[in-house]
PDB file of C-alpha atoms in Angstrom:
ATOM      1  CA  UNK A  71       0.001   0.000   0.000  1.00  0.00           C
ATOM      2  CA  UNK A  72       1.324   3.424  -0.930  1.00  0.00           C
ATOM      3  CA  UNK A  73       1.694   5.707   2.062  1.00  0.00           C
ATOM      4  CA  UNK A  74       0.185   9.191   1.900  1.00  0.00           C
ATOM      5  CA  UNK A  75       1.645  11.872   4.168  1.00  0.00           C
ATOM      6  CA  UNK A  76       0.061  15.304   4.456  1.00  0.00           C
ATOM      7  CA  UNK A  77       1.609  18.156   6.429  1.00  0.00           C
ATOM      8  CA  UNK A  78      -0.582  21.049   7.517  1.00  0.00           C
ATOM      9  CA  UNK A  79       1.360  24.214   8.320  1.00  0.00           C
ATOM     10  CA  UNK A  80       0.157  27.150  10.364  1.00  0.00           C
ATOM     11  CA  UNK A  81      -0.320  30.376   8.435  1.00  0.00           C
ATOM     12  CA  UNK A  82       3.086  31.160   6.915  1.00  0.00           C
ATOM     13  CA  UNK A  83       4.186  33.780   4.419  1.00  0.00           C
ATOM     14  CA  UNK A  84       6.117  31.031   2.579  1.00  0.00           C
ATOM     15  CA  UNK A  85       7.007  27.352   3.227  1.00  0.00           C
ATOM     16  CA  UNK A  86      10.771  27.795   3.343  1.00  0.00           C
ATOM     17  CA  UNK A  87      11.252  29.792   6.532  1.00  0.00           C
ATOM     18  CA  UNK A  88      13.686  32.183   4.913  1.00  0.00           C
ATOM     19  CA  UNK A  89      11.385  35.182   4.905  1.00  0.00           C
ATOM     20  CA  UNK A  90      11.769  37.905   7.466  1.00  0.00           C
ATOM     21  CA  UNK A  91      14.781  38.851   9.550  1.00  0.00           C
ATOM     22  CA  UNK A  92      15.335  35.397  11.116  1.00  0.00           C
ATOM     23  CA  UNK A  93      15.590  32.060   9.300  1.00  0.00           C
ATOM     24  CA  UNK A  94      13.675  29.236  10.994  1.00  0.00           C
ATOM     25  CA  UNK A  95      15.928  26.161  10.653  1.00  0.00           C
ATOM     26  CA  UNK A  96      13.011  23.797  11.328  1.00  0.00           C
ATOM     27  CA  UNK A  97      11.080  25.191   8.352  1.00  0.00           C
ATOM     28  CA  UNK A  98      14.091  24.925   6.077  1.00  0.00           C
ATOM     29  CA  UNK A  99      14.654  21.316   7.265  1.00  0.00           C
ATOM     30  CA  UNK A 100      11.074  20.258   6.615  1.00  0.00           C
ATOM     31  CA  UNK A 101      10.985  22.115   3.284  1.00  0.00           C
ATOM     32  CA  UNK A 102      14.133  20.320   2.082  1.00  0.00           C
ATOM     33  CA  UNK A 103      12.880  16.950   3.356  1.00  0.00           C
ATOM     34  CA  UNK A 104       9.480  17.265   1.663  1.00  0.00           C
ATOM     35  CA  UNK A 105      11.074  18.396  -1.612  1.00  0.00           C
ATOM     36  CA  UNK A 106      13.454  15.411  -1.523  1.00  0.00           C
ATOM     37  CA  UNK A 107      10.670  12.895  -0.794  1.00  0.00           C
ATOM     38  CA  UNK A 108       8.401  14.304  -3.518  1.00  0.00           C
ATOM     39  CA  UNK A 109      11.286  14.275  -6.008  1.00  0.00           C
ATOM     40  CA  UNK A 110      11.864  10.588  -5.181  1.00  0.00           C
ATOM     41  CA  UNK A 111       8.214   9.785  -5.891  1.00  0.00           C
ATOM     42  CA  UNK A 112       6.712   9.551  -2.404  1.00  0.00           C
ATOM     43  CA  UNK A 113       3.169  10.816  -1.835  1.00  0.00           C
ATOM     44  CA  UNK A 114       3.942  13.745   0.471  1.00  0.00           C
ATOM     45  CA  UNK A 115       1.921  16.981   0.417  1.00  0.00           C
ATOM     46  CA  UNK A 116       2.299  20.144   2.423  1.00  0.00           C
ATOM     47  CA  UNK A 117      -0.342  22.832   2.875  1.00  0.00           C
ATOM     48  CA  UNK A 118      -0.116  26.358   4.251  1.00  0.00           C
ATOM     49  CA  UNK A 119      -3.158  27.618   6.154  1.00  0.00           C
ATOM     50  CA  UNK A 120      -2.651  31.162   4.830  1.00  0.00           C
ATOM     51  CA  UNK A 121      -2.678  30.115   1.178  1.00  0.00           C
ATOM     52  CA  UNK A 122      -4.389  26.706   0.905  1.00  0.00           C
ATOM     53  CA  UNK A 123      -7.240  26.707   3.420  1.00  0.00           C
ATOM     54  CA  UNK A 124      -9.365  24.469   1.176  1.00  0.00           C
ATOM     55  CA  UNK A 125      -7.138  21.487   2.004  1.00  0.00           C
ATOM     56  CA  UNK A 126      -7.686  22.094   5.734  1.00  0.00           C
ATOM     57  CA  UNK A 127     -11.454  22.312   5.249  1.00  0.00           C
ATOM     58  CA  UNK A 128     -11.504  19.101   3.204  1.00  0.00           C
ATOM     59  CA  UNK A 129      -9.683  17.014   5.833  1.00  0.00           C
ATOM     60  CA  UNK A 130     -11.904  15.729   8.686  1.00  0.00           C
ATOM     61  CA  UNK A 131      -8.954  15.009  11.004  1.00  0.00           C
ATOM     62  CA  UNK A 132      -7.529  18.501  10.617  1.00  0.00           C
ATOM     63  CA  UNK A 133     -10.914  20.196  10.987  1.00  0.00           C
ATOM     64  CA  UNK A 134     -11.552  18.242  14.215  1.00  0.00           C
ATOM     65  CA  UNK A 135      -8.082  19.217  15.473  1.00  0.00           C
ATOM     66  CA  UNK A 136      -8.628  22.900  14.682  1.00  0.00           C
ATOM     67  CA  UNK A 137     -12.038  22.842  16.382  1.00  0.00           C
ATOM     68  CA  UNK A 138     -10.681  21.180  19.539  1.00  0.00           C
ATOM     69  CA  UNK A 139      -7.204  22.758  19.863  1.00  0.00           C
ATOM     70  CA  UNK A 140      -7.283  25.799  17.601  1.00  0.00           C
ATOM     71  CA  UNK A 141      -4.592  26.842  15.125  1.00  0.00           C
ATOM     72  CA  UNK A 142      -1.958  26.534  17.874  1.00  0.00           C
ATOM     73  CA  UNK A 143      -2.066  22.765  17.229  1.00  0.00           C
ATOM     74  CA  UNK A 144      -0.396  23.306  13.853  1.00  0.00           C
ATOM     75  CA  UNK A 145       1.756  22.056  12.277  1.00  0.00           C
ATOM     76  CA  UNK A 146       0.017  18.696  12.070  1.00  0.00           C
ATOM     77  CA  UNK A 147       0.697  15.561  10.069  1.00  0.00           C
ATOM     78  CA  UNK A 148      -1.847  13.114   8.648  1.00  0.00           C
ATOM     79  CA  UNK A 149      -0.622   9.690   7.546  1.00  0.00           C
ATOM     80  CA  UNK A 150      -2.995   7.576   5.434  1.00  0.00           C
ATOM     81  CA  UNK A 151      -5.923   9.687   6.608  1.00  0.00           C
ATOM     82  CA  UNK A 152      -5.189   9.482  10.351  1.00  0.00           C
ATOM     83  CA  UNK A 153      -3.758  12.262  12.493  1.00  0.00           C
ATOM     84  CA  UNK A 154      -0.189  11.211  13.359  1.00  0.00           C
ATOM     85  CA  UNK A 155       1.355  14.352  14.871  1.00  0.00           C
ATOM     86  CA  UNK A 156       0.296  17.757  16.105  1.00  0.00           C
ATOM     87  CA  UNK A 157       2.275  20.767  17.267  1.00  0.00           C
ATOM     88  CA  UNK A 158       5.488  19.838  15.482  1.00  0.00           C
ATOM     89  CA  UNK A 159       6.934  18.559  12.240  1.00  0.00           C
ATOM     90  CA  UNK A 160       7.944  14.912  11.747  1.00  0.00           C
ATOM     91  CA  UNK A 161      11.523  13.856  12.325  1.00  0.00           C
ATOM     92  CA  UNK A 162      13.535  12.003   9.706  1.00  0.00           C
ATOM     93  CA  UNK A 163      13.059   8.832  11.773  1.00  0.00           C
ATOM     94  CA  UNK A 164       9.272   9.250  11.697  1.00  0.00           C
ATOM     95  CA  UNK A 165       9.233   9.818   7.929  1.00  0.00           C
ATOM     96  CA  UNK A 166      11.431   6.715   7.520  1.00  0.00           C
ATOM     97  CA  UNK A 167       9.126   4.596   9.682  1.00  0.00           C
ATOM     98  CA  UNK A 168       5.973   5.685   7.837  1.00  0.00           C
ATOM     99  CA  UNK A 169       7.551   5.176   4.406  1.00  0.00           C
ATOM    100  CA  UNK A 170       9.338   1.960   5.412  1.00  0.00           C
ATOM    101  CA  UNK A 171      12.697   3.249   4.223  1.00  0.00           C
ATOM    102  CA  UNK A 172      16.073   3.783   5.845  1.00  0.00           C
ATOM    103  CA  UNK A 173      16.465   7.047   7.738  1.00  0.00           C
ATOM    104  CA  UNK A 174      19.720   7.752   5.916  1.00  0.00           C
ATOM    105  CA  UNK A 175      17.735   7.866   2.658  1.00  0.00           C
ATOM    106  CA  UNK A 176      15.938  10.932   3.983  1.00  0.00           C
ATOM    107  CA  UNK A 177      18.935  12.845   5.213  1.00  0.00           C
ATOM    108  CA  UNK A 178      19.226  16.076   3.316  1.00  0.00           C
ATOM    109  CA  UNK A 179      22.751  17.085   2.450  1.00  0.00           C
ATOM    110  CA  UNK A 180      23.714  20.458   3.784  1.00  0.00           C
ATOM    111  CA  UNK A 181      25.385  22.906   1.420  1.00  0.00           C
ATOM    112  CA  UNK A 182      29.102  22.274   1.024  1.00  0.00           C
ATOM    113  CA  UNK A 183      29.811  25.977   1.268  1.00  0.00           C
ATOM    114  CA  UNK A 184      28.092  28.666   3.241  1.00  0.00           C
ATOM    115  CA  UNK A 185      28.186  32.368   2.664  1.00  0.00           C
ATOM    116  CA  UNK A 186      28.710  34.964   5.308  1.00  0.00           C
ATOM    117  CA  UNK A 187      26.824  38.086   4.368  1.00  0.00           C
ATOM    118  CA  UNK A 188      27.528  41.381   6.046  1.00  0.00           C
ATOM    119  CA  UNK A 189      25.121  44.214   5.306  1.00  0.00           C
ATOM    120  CA  UNK A 190      26.686  47.304   3.768  1.00  0.00           C
ATOM    121  CA  UNK A 191      26.654  50.464   5.832  1.00  0.00           C
TER     122      UNK A 191
END
């Protein structure tokens, strides 16, 4: 059986976490992980409450969660139609368990070089 994983984000300006003055490393991690899994053919979807509310309204598990806990319960993860996580994003180990793959297959390589940017005065 093919596993379906859906991630429901709180209202975000973008899914990468690089907007604004501070980069959220958790958002960049989950963005890279989801992109890698989708590229490899896994059924993984991610929805942003600010831009894709129709997916929240169409999911009974997420609507029940929002009614009981409010939007503070996001992010939430639904696996094969059942609520699997709330209040945080899945770890690489959790993705690996759900997809029945090795955790090392999910590891996202960090950039080999980083840039140090100093604003001009």
